[in-house]
Coordinates of C-alpha atoms and ligand atoms in Angstrom, one line a residue:
X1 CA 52.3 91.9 145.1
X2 CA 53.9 93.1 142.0
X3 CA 57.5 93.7 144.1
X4 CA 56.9 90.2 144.9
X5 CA 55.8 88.8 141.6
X6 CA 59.2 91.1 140.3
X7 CA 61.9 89.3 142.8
X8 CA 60.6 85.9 142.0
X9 CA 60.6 86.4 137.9
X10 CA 64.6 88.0 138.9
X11 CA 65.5 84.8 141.2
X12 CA 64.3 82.2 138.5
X13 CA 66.0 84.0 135.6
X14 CA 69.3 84.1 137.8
X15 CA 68.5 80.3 138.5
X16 CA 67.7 79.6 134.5
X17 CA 71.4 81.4 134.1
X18 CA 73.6 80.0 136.0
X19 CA 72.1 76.6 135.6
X20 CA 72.7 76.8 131.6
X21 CA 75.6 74.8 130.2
X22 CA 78.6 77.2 129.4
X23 CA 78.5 78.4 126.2
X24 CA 81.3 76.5 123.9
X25 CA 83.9 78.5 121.8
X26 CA 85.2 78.1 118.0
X27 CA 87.5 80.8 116.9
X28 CA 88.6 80.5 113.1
X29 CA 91.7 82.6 112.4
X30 CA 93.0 82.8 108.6
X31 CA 96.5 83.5 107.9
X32 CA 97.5 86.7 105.7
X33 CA 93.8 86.9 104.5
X34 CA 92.9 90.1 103.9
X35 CA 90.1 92.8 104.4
X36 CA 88.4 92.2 100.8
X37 CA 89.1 87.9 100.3
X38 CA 86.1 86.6 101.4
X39 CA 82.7 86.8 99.3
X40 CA 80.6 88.3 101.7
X41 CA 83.4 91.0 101.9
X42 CA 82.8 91.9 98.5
X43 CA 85.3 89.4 96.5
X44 CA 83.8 88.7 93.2
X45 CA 85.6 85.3 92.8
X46 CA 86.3 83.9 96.1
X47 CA 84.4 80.5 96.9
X48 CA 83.2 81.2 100.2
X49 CA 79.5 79.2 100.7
X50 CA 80.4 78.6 104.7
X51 CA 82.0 81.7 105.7
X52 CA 79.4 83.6 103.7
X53 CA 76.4 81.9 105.3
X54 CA 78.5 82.6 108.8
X55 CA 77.8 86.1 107.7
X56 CA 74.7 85.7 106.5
X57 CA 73.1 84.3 109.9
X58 CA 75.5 85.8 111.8
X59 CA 77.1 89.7 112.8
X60 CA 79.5 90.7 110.1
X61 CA 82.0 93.7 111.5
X62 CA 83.6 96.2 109.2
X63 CA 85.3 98.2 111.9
X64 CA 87.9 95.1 113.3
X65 CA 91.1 95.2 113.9
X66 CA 94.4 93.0 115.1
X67 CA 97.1 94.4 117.0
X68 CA 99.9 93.9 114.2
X69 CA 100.1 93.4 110.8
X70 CA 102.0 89.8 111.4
X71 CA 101.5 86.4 112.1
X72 CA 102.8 85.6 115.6
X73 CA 102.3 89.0 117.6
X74 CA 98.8 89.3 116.4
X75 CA 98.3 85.7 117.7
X76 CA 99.7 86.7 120.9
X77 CA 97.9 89.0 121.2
X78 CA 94.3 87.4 120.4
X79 CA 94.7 84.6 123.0
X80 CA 95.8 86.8 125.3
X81 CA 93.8 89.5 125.1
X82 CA 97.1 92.2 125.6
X83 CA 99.0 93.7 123.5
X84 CA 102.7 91.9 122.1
X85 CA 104.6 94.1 123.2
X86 CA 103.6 93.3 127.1
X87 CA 104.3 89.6 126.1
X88 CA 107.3 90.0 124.2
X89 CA 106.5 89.0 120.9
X90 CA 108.1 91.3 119.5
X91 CA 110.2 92.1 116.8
X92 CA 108.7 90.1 113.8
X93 CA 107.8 86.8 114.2
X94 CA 109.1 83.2 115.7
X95 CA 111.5 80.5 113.6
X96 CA 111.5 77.0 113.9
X97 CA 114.9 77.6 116.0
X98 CA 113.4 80.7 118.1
X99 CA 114.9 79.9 122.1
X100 CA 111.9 82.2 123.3
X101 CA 108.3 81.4 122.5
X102 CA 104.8 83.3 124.3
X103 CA 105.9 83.5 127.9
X104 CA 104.7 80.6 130.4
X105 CA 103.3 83.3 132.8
X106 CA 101.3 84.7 129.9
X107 CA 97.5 83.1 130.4
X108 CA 95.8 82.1 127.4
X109 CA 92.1 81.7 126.5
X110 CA 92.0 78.1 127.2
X111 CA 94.0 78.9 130.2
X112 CA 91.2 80.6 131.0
X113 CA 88.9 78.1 130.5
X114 CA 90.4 75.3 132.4
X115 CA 89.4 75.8 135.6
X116 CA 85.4 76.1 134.8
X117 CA 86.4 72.1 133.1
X118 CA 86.7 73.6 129.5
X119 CA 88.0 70.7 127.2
X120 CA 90.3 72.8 124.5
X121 CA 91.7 72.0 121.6
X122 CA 94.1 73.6 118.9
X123 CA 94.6 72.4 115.4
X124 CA 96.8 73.9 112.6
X125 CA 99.6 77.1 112.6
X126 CA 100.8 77.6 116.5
X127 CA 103.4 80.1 115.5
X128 CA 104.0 81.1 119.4
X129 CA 107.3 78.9 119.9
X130 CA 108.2 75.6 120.6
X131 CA 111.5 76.3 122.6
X132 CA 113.7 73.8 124.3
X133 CA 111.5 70.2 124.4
X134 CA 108.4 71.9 123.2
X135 CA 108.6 74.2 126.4
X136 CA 105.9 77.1 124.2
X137 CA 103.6 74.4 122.4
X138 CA 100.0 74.7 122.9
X139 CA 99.9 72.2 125.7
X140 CA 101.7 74.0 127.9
X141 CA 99.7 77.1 127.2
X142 CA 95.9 75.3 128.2
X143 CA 94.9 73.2 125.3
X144 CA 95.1 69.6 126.1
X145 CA 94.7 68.2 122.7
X146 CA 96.9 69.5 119.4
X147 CA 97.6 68.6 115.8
X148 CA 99.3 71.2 113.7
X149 CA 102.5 72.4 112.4
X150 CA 103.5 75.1 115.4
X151 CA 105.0 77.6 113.0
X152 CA 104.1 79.2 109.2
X153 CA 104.7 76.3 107.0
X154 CA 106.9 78.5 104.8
X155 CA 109.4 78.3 107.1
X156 CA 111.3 75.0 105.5
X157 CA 111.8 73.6 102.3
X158 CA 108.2 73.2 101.7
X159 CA 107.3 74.2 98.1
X160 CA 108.0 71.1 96.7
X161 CA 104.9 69.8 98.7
X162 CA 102.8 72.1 97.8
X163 CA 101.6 71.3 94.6
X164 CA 98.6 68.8 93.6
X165 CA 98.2 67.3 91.3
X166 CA 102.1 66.3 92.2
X167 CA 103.0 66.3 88.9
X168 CA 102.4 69.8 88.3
X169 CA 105.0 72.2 88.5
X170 CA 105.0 73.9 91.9
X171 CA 104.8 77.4 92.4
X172 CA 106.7 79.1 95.6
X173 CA 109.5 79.7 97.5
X174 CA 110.5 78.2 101.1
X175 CA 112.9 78.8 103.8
X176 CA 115.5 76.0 102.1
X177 CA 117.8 76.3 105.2
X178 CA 115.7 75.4 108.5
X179 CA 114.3 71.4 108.9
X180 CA 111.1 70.5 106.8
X181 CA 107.9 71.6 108.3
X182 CA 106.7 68.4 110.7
X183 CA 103.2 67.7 111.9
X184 CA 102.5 67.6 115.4
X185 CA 100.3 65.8 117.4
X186 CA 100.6 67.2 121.3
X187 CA 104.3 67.6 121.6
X188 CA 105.2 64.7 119.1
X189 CA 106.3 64.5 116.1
X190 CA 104.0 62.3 113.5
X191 CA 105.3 63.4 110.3
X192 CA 107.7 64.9 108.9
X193 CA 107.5 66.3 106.7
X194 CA 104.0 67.0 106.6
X195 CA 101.8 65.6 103.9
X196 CA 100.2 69.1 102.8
X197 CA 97.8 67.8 100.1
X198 CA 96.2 65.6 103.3
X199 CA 96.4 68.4 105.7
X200 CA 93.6 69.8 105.6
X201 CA 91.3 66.6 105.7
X202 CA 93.6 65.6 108.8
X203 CA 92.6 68.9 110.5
X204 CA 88.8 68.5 109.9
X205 CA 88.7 65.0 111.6
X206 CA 90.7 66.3 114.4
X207 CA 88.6 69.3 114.8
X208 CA 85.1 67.6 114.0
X209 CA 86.5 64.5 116.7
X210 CA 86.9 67.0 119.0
X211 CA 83.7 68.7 119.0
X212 CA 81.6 65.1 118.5
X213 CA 83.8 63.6 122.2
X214 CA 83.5 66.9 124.2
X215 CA 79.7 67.1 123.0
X216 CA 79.1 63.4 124.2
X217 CA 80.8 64.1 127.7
X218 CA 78.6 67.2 127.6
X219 CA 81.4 69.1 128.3
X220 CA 82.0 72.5 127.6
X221 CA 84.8 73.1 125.1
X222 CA 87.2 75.9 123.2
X223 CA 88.1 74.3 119.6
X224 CA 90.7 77.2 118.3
X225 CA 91.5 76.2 114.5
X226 CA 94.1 79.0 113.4
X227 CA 94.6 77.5 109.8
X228 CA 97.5 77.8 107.1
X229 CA 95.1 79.1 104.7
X230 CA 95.5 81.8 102.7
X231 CA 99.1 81.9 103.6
X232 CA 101.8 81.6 101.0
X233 CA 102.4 79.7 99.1
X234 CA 98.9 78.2 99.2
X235 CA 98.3 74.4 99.0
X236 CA 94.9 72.4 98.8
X237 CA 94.0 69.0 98.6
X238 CA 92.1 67.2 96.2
X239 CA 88.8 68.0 97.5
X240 CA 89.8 71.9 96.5
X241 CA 92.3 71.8 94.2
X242 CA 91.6 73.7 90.5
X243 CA 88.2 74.1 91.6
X244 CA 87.9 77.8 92.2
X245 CA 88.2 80.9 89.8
X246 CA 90.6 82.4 91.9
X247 CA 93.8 80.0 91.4
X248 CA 95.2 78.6 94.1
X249 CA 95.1 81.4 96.4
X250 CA 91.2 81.0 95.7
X251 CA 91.7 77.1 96.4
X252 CA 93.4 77.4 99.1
X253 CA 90.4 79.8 100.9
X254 CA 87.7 77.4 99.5
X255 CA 89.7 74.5 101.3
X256 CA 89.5 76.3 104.5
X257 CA 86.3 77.3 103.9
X258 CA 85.2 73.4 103.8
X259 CA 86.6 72.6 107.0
X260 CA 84.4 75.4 108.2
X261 CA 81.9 73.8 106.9
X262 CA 82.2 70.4 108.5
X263 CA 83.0 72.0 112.1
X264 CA 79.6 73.8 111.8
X265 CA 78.3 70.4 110.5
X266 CA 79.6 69.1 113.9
X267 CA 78.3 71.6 115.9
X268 CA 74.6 71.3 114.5
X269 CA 74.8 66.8 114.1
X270 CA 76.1 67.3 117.8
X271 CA 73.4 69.3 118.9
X272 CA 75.8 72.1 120.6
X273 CA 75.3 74.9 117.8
X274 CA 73.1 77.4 119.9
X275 CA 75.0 77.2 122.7
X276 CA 78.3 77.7 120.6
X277 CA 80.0 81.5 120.1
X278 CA 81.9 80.9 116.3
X279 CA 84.0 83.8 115.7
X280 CA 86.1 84.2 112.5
X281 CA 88.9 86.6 111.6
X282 CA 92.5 87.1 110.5
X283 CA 95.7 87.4 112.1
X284 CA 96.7 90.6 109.1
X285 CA 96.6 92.0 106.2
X286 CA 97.3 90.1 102.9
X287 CA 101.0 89.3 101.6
X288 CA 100.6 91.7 98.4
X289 CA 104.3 91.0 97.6
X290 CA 103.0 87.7 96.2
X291 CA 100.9 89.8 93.6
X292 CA 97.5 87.4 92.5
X293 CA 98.7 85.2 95.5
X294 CA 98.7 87.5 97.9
X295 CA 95.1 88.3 98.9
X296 CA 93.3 92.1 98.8
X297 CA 92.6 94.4 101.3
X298 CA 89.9 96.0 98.8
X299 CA 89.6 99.8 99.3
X300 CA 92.1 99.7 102.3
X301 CA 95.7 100.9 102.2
X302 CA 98.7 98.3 101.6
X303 CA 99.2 95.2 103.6
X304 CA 101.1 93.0 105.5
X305 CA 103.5 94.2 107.9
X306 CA 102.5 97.8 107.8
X307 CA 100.2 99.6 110.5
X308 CA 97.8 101.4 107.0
X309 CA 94.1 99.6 107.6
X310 CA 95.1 97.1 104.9
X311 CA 97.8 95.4 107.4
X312 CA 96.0 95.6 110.3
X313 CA 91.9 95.8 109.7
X314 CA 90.1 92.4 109.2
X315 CA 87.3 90.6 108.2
X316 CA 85.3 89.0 111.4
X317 CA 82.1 87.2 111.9
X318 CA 80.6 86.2 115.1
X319 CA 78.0 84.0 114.4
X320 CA 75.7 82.0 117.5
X321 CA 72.2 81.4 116.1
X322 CA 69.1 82.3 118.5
X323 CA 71.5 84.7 120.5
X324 CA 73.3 86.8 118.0
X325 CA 70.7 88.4 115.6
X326 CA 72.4 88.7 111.8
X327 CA 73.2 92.0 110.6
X328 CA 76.4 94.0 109.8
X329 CA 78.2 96.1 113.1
X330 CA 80.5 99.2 112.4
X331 CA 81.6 99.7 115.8
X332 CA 85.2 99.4 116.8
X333 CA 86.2 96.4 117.9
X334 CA 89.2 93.5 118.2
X335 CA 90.9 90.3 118.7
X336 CA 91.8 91.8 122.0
X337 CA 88.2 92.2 122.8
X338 CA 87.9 88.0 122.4
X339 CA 89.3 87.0 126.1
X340 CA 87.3 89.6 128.0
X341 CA 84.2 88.7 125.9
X342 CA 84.7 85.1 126.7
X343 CA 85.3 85.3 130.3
X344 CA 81.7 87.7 130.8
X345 CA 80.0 84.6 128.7
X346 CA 81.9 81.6 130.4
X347 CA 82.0 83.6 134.0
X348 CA 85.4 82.8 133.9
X349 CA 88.1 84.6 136.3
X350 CA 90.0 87.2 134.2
X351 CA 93.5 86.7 133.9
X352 CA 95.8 89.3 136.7
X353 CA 97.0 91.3 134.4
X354 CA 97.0 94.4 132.8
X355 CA 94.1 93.8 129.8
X356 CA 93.6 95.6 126.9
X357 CA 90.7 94.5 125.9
X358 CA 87.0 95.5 126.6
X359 CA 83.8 93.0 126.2
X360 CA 82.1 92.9 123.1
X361 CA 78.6 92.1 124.7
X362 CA 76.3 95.0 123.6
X363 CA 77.3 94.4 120.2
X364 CA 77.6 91.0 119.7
X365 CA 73.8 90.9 121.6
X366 CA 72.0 94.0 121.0
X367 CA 74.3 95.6 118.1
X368 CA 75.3 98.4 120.9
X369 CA 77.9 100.4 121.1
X370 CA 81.5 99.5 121.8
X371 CA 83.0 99.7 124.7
X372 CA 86.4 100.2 123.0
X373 CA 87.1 104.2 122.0
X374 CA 90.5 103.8 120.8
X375 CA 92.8 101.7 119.0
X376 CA 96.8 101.6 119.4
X377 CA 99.1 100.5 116.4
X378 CA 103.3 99.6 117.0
X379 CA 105.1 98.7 114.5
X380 CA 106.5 95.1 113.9
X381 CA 109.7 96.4 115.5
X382 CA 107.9 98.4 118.1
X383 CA 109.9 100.2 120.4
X384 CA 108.9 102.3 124.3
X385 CA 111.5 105.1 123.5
X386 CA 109.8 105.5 119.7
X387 CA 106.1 105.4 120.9
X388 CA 103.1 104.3 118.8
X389 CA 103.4 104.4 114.9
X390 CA 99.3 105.0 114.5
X391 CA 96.4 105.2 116.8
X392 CA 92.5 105.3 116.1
X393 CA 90.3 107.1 118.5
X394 CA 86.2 106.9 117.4
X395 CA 86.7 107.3 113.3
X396 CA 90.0 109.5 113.5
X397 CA 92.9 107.2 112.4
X398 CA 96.8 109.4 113.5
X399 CA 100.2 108.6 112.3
X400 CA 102.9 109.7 114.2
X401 CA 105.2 107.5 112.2
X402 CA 104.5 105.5 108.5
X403 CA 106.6 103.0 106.9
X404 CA 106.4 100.9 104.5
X405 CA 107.2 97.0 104.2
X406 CA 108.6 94.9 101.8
X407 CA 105.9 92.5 102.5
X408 CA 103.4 95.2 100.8
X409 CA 105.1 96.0 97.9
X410 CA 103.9 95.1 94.2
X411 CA 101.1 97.6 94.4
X412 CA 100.9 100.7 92.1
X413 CA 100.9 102.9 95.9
X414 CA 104.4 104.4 96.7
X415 CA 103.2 104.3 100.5
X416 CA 103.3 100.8 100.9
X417 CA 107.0 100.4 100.6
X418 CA 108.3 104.2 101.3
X419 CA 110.8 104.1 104.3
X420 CA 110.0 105.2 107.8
X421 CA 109.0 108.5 108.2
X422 CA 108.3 110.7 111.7
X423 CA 105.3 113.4 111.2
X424 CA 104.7 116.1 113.1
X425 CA 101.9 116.9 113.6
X426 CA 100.7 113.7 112.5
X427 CA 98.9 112.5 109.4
X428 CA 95.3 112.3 110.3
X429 CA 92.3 110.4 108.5
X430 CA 89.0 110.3 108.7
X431 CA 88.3 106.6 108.0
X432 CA 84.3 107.1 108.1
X433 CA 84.7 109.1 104.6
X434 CA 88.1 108.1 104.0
X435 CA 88.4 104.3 104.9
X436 CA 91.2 103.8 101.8
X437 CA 92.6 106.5 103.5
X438 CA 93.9 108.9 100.5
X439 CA 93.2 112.2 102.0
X440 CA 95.1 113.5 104.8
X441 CA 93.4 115.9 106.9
X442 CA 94.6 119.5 106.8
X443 CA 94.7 122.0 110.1
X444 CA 94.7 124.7 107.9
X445 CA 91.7 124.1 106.2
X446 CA 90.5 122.2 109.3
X447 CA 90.9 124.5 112.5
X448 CA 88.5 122.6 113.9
X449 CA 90.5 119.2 114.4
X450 CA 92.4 120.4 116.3
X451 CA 90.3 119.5 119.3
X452 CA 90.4 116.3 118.1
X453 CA 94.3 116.0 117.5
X454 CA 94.6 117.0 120.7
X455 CA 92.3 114.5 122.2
X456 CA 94.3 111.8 120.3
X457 CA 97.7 113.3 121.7
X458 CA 96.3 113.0 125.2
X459 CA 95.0 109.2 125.0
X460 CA 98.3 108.6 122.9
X461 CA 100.6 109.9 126.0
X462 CA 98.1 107.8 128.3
X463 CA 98.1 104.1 126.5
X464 CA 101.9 104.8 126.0
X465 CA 101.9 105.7 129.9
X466 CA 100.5 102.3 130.3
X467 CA 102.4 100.2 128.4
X468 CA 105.0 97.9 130.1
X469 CA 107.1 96.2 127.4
X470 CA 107.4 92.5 128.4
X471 CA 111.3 91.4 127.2
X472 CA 111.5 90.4 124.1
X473 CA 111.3 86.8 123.5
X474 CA 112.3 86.9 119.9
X475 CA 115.6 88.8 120.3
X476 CA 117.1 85.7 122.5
X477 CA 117.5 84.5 119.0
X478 CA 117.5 81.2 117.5
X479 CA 119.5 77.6 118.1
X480 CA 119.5 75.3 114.9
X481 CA 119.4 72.6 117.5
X482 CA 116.0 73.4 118.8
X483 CA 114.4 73.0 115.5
X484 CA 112.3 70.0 115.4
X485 CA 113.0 66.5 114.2
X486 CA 111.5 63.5 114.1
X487 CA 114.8 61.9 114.4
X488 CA 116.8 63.8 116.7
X489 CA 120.3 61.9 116.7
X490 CA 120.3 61.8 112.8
X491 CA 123.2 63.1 110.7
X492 CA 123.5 65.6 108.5
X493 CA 120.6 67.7 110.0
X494 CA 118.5 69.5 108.6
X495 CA 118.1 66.7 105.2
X496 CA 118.2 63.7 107.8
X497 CA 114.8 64.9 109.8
X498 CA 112.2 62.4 107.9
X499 CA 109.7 59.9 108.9
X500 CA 106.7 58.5 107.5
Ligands
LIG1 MG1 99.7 85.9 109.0

């Protein structure tokens, strides 16, 4: 009787599960924001309300990483769930001109989605290539819908636009000799260049229109709102403007932090919200060359563009009220974990590839352990015949190399812009009582660790084992031709590309 009453409590539970709607998907993704910007992350005067009551309700991670201390690898890698270098996006970062753009074969998180009839939608920085007639844009990667500029908006003569009110002086300098930034809608061109003070509000609508038509089909849906903000130089609208302690780097987080706020409006007024993962992070480490602008990693070492936990550890939230019970997680985890923890929720077919990321179930549900041991750093200019420049294994962080980046530099650390430097043995932290890393572990004093630098030689020699480097999209170079303009048969390029 009791086997009995047992298999039919199991068969309607299995019934009650895969009956359930699919669970939706927001991921918010920051640009250049770093480890300490946000208020629940300690910043004393950030204007954060939204993000912070994300935390508070939600599961706040001090332990998560990117792959990369830059903008387009590390967004590679997220959607992807594998690291750049097996995709190619490697060394640096995309231009408006770049030939090569995230590979076509490459399968994305909405992708992913698709066939289960996910509706998916991107809105703001793309920065994974347009190519030759948009061949990289998010359209052609799984999202059906997208507004955005598809690169950093930096790169074009933008600081003129960045200023409100416009009669202020602006602050900032732009890449003066590629097209102005345009907006995108799909693979058009609606603006160009794109009105930054109305940006933001355009993005909102977009995002909130999105969630408020795939709710009334009651369709599932993946909104993925990788936003300008807190990149340099910062912008805001009127709405944000000179309203924040923090200058316009704090603006600039405060007017991301309001379109936060109205897509979690949408998701409650639309009735989806507890059926909705909402995770938020950063693709790296802040931009400390820009001094006050820049951002703060906090305790952690340097920045942007180096592999030091300043570049590469982030803020994240994952926030899903009724399912994810609020607290604060210190396991290991990151962006690569996103995919794999999407497809267990959605059911959806993994991707037949080599992964290297790991579900984040047991501690997004049950604050469990991690299913990730170890985490592998290459540098921005990564290279097989070099090898990995760091790796974490549990709370041991190893260099085998360090450098420094110029991206980094301002600080009162000589680290953060030293040249590249090979160690043998390698440096080794303890990030549990070290996180700013300032102490270097010694063997001598030490004997001990050397079990443990020998554990992280062996999974070192196996993830390097398993790494096939995909070719490098970003070496086939750039073609001036292939930037985008509204106004393609113009003359002379690039002062000639503008329409209303
Ligand atoms: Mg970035």
């Amino acid at each position: 009787m009791v086997n009995a009453v047992t298999v039919f409590v199991r068969v309607f539970l299995c019934l009650c599960v895969s009956s359930a709607a699919p669970p939706n998907l927001v991921i918010l993704f920051a640009d250049d924001l770093g480890f300490a910007d946000v208020g629940c992350y300690g910043h004393p005067t950030s204007v954060t309300p939204n993000l912070d009551k994300l935390a508070t309700g939600g599961l706040r991670f001090t332990d998560f990483y990117v792959t990369v201390g830059g903008c387009s690898p590390s967004r590679a890698a997220l959607l992807t769930g594998r690291y750049e270098t097996r995709s190619g996006i490697y060394p640096g970062v995309l231009y408006p001109g770049s030939i090569g753009g995230l590979p076509l074969n490459e399968t994305t998180i909405a992708a992913m989605l698709k066939p289960l009839g996910y509706a998916s939608a991107a809105v703001g920085k793309w920065h994974l290539g347009l190519g030759a007639n948009g061949t990289y844009l998010p359209t052609n990667h799984g999202f059906e819908h997208y507004l955005g500029i598809p690169y950093s908006h930096d790169q074009g003569p933008c600081a003129n636009l960045t200023c409100f009110p416009p009669d202020v002086k602006c602050f900032g300098h732009c890449d003066l000799e590629a097209v102005t930034v345009p907006l995108m809608h799909n693979d058009k061109i609606v603006q160009q260049p794109a009105n930054f003070l109305e940006l933001e509000k355009a993005y909102s609508d977009f995002a909130t229109n999105f969630i408020l038509t795939s709710a009334q089909k009651q369709q599932p849906f993946f909104l993925y709102y990788p936003s300008h903000h807190t990149h340099y130089p910062q912008f805001a609208g009127a709405r944000a403007a000179g309203t924040t302690p923090r200058g316009p780097f704090g603006d600039a987080l405060l007017e991301l932090d309001n379109t936060v706020g109205d897509i979690m409006a949408a998701l409650e007024k639309t009735g989806v919200i507890n059926n909705t993962l909402v995770f938020f992070s950063s693709d790296n480490g802040p931009e400390l060359l820009r001094r006050s602008r820049g951002g703060s990693a906090g305790l952690l070492k340097c920045g942007k563009a180096t592999t030091y936990e300043g570049g590469v550890r982030e803020p994240a939230i994952a926030y899903w009220p009724g399912r994810i019970q609020p607290g604060v997680t210190h396991e290991l985890a990151s962006t690569l974990d996103i995919l794999p923890t999407v497809a267990k929720l959605s059911g959806a077919t993994l991707p037949p590839v080599a992964l290297d990321g790991v579900d984040m179930l047991d501690i997004l549900f049950s604050h469990g352990k991690s299913k990730r041991q170890a985490m592998m750093f290459w540098s921005l200019n990564p290279s097989k015949t070099r090898g990995l420049f760091a790796l974490r294994l549990v709370k041991y962080k190893a260099y085998f190399y360090t450098s420094g980046s110029v991206k980094s530099s301002t600080g009162p650390d000589p680290d953060c812009v030293a040249p590249l430097m090979f160690h043998d043995p390698p440096l080794l932290f303890d990030l549990e009582s070290d996180p700013s890393e300032h102490y270097a572990l010694s063997l001598k004093e030490r004997p001990d660790l050397q079990n443990v630098l020998d554990q992280i030689m062996k999974v070192k020699a196996s993830l390097e084992a398993s790494m096939e480097f995909g070719e490098s999209q970003i070496a086939k170079g750039s073609d001036p031709n292939l930037e985008p303009c509204c106004n393609p048969e113009c003359s002379p390029k690039p002062s000639c590309c503008r329409c209303p």
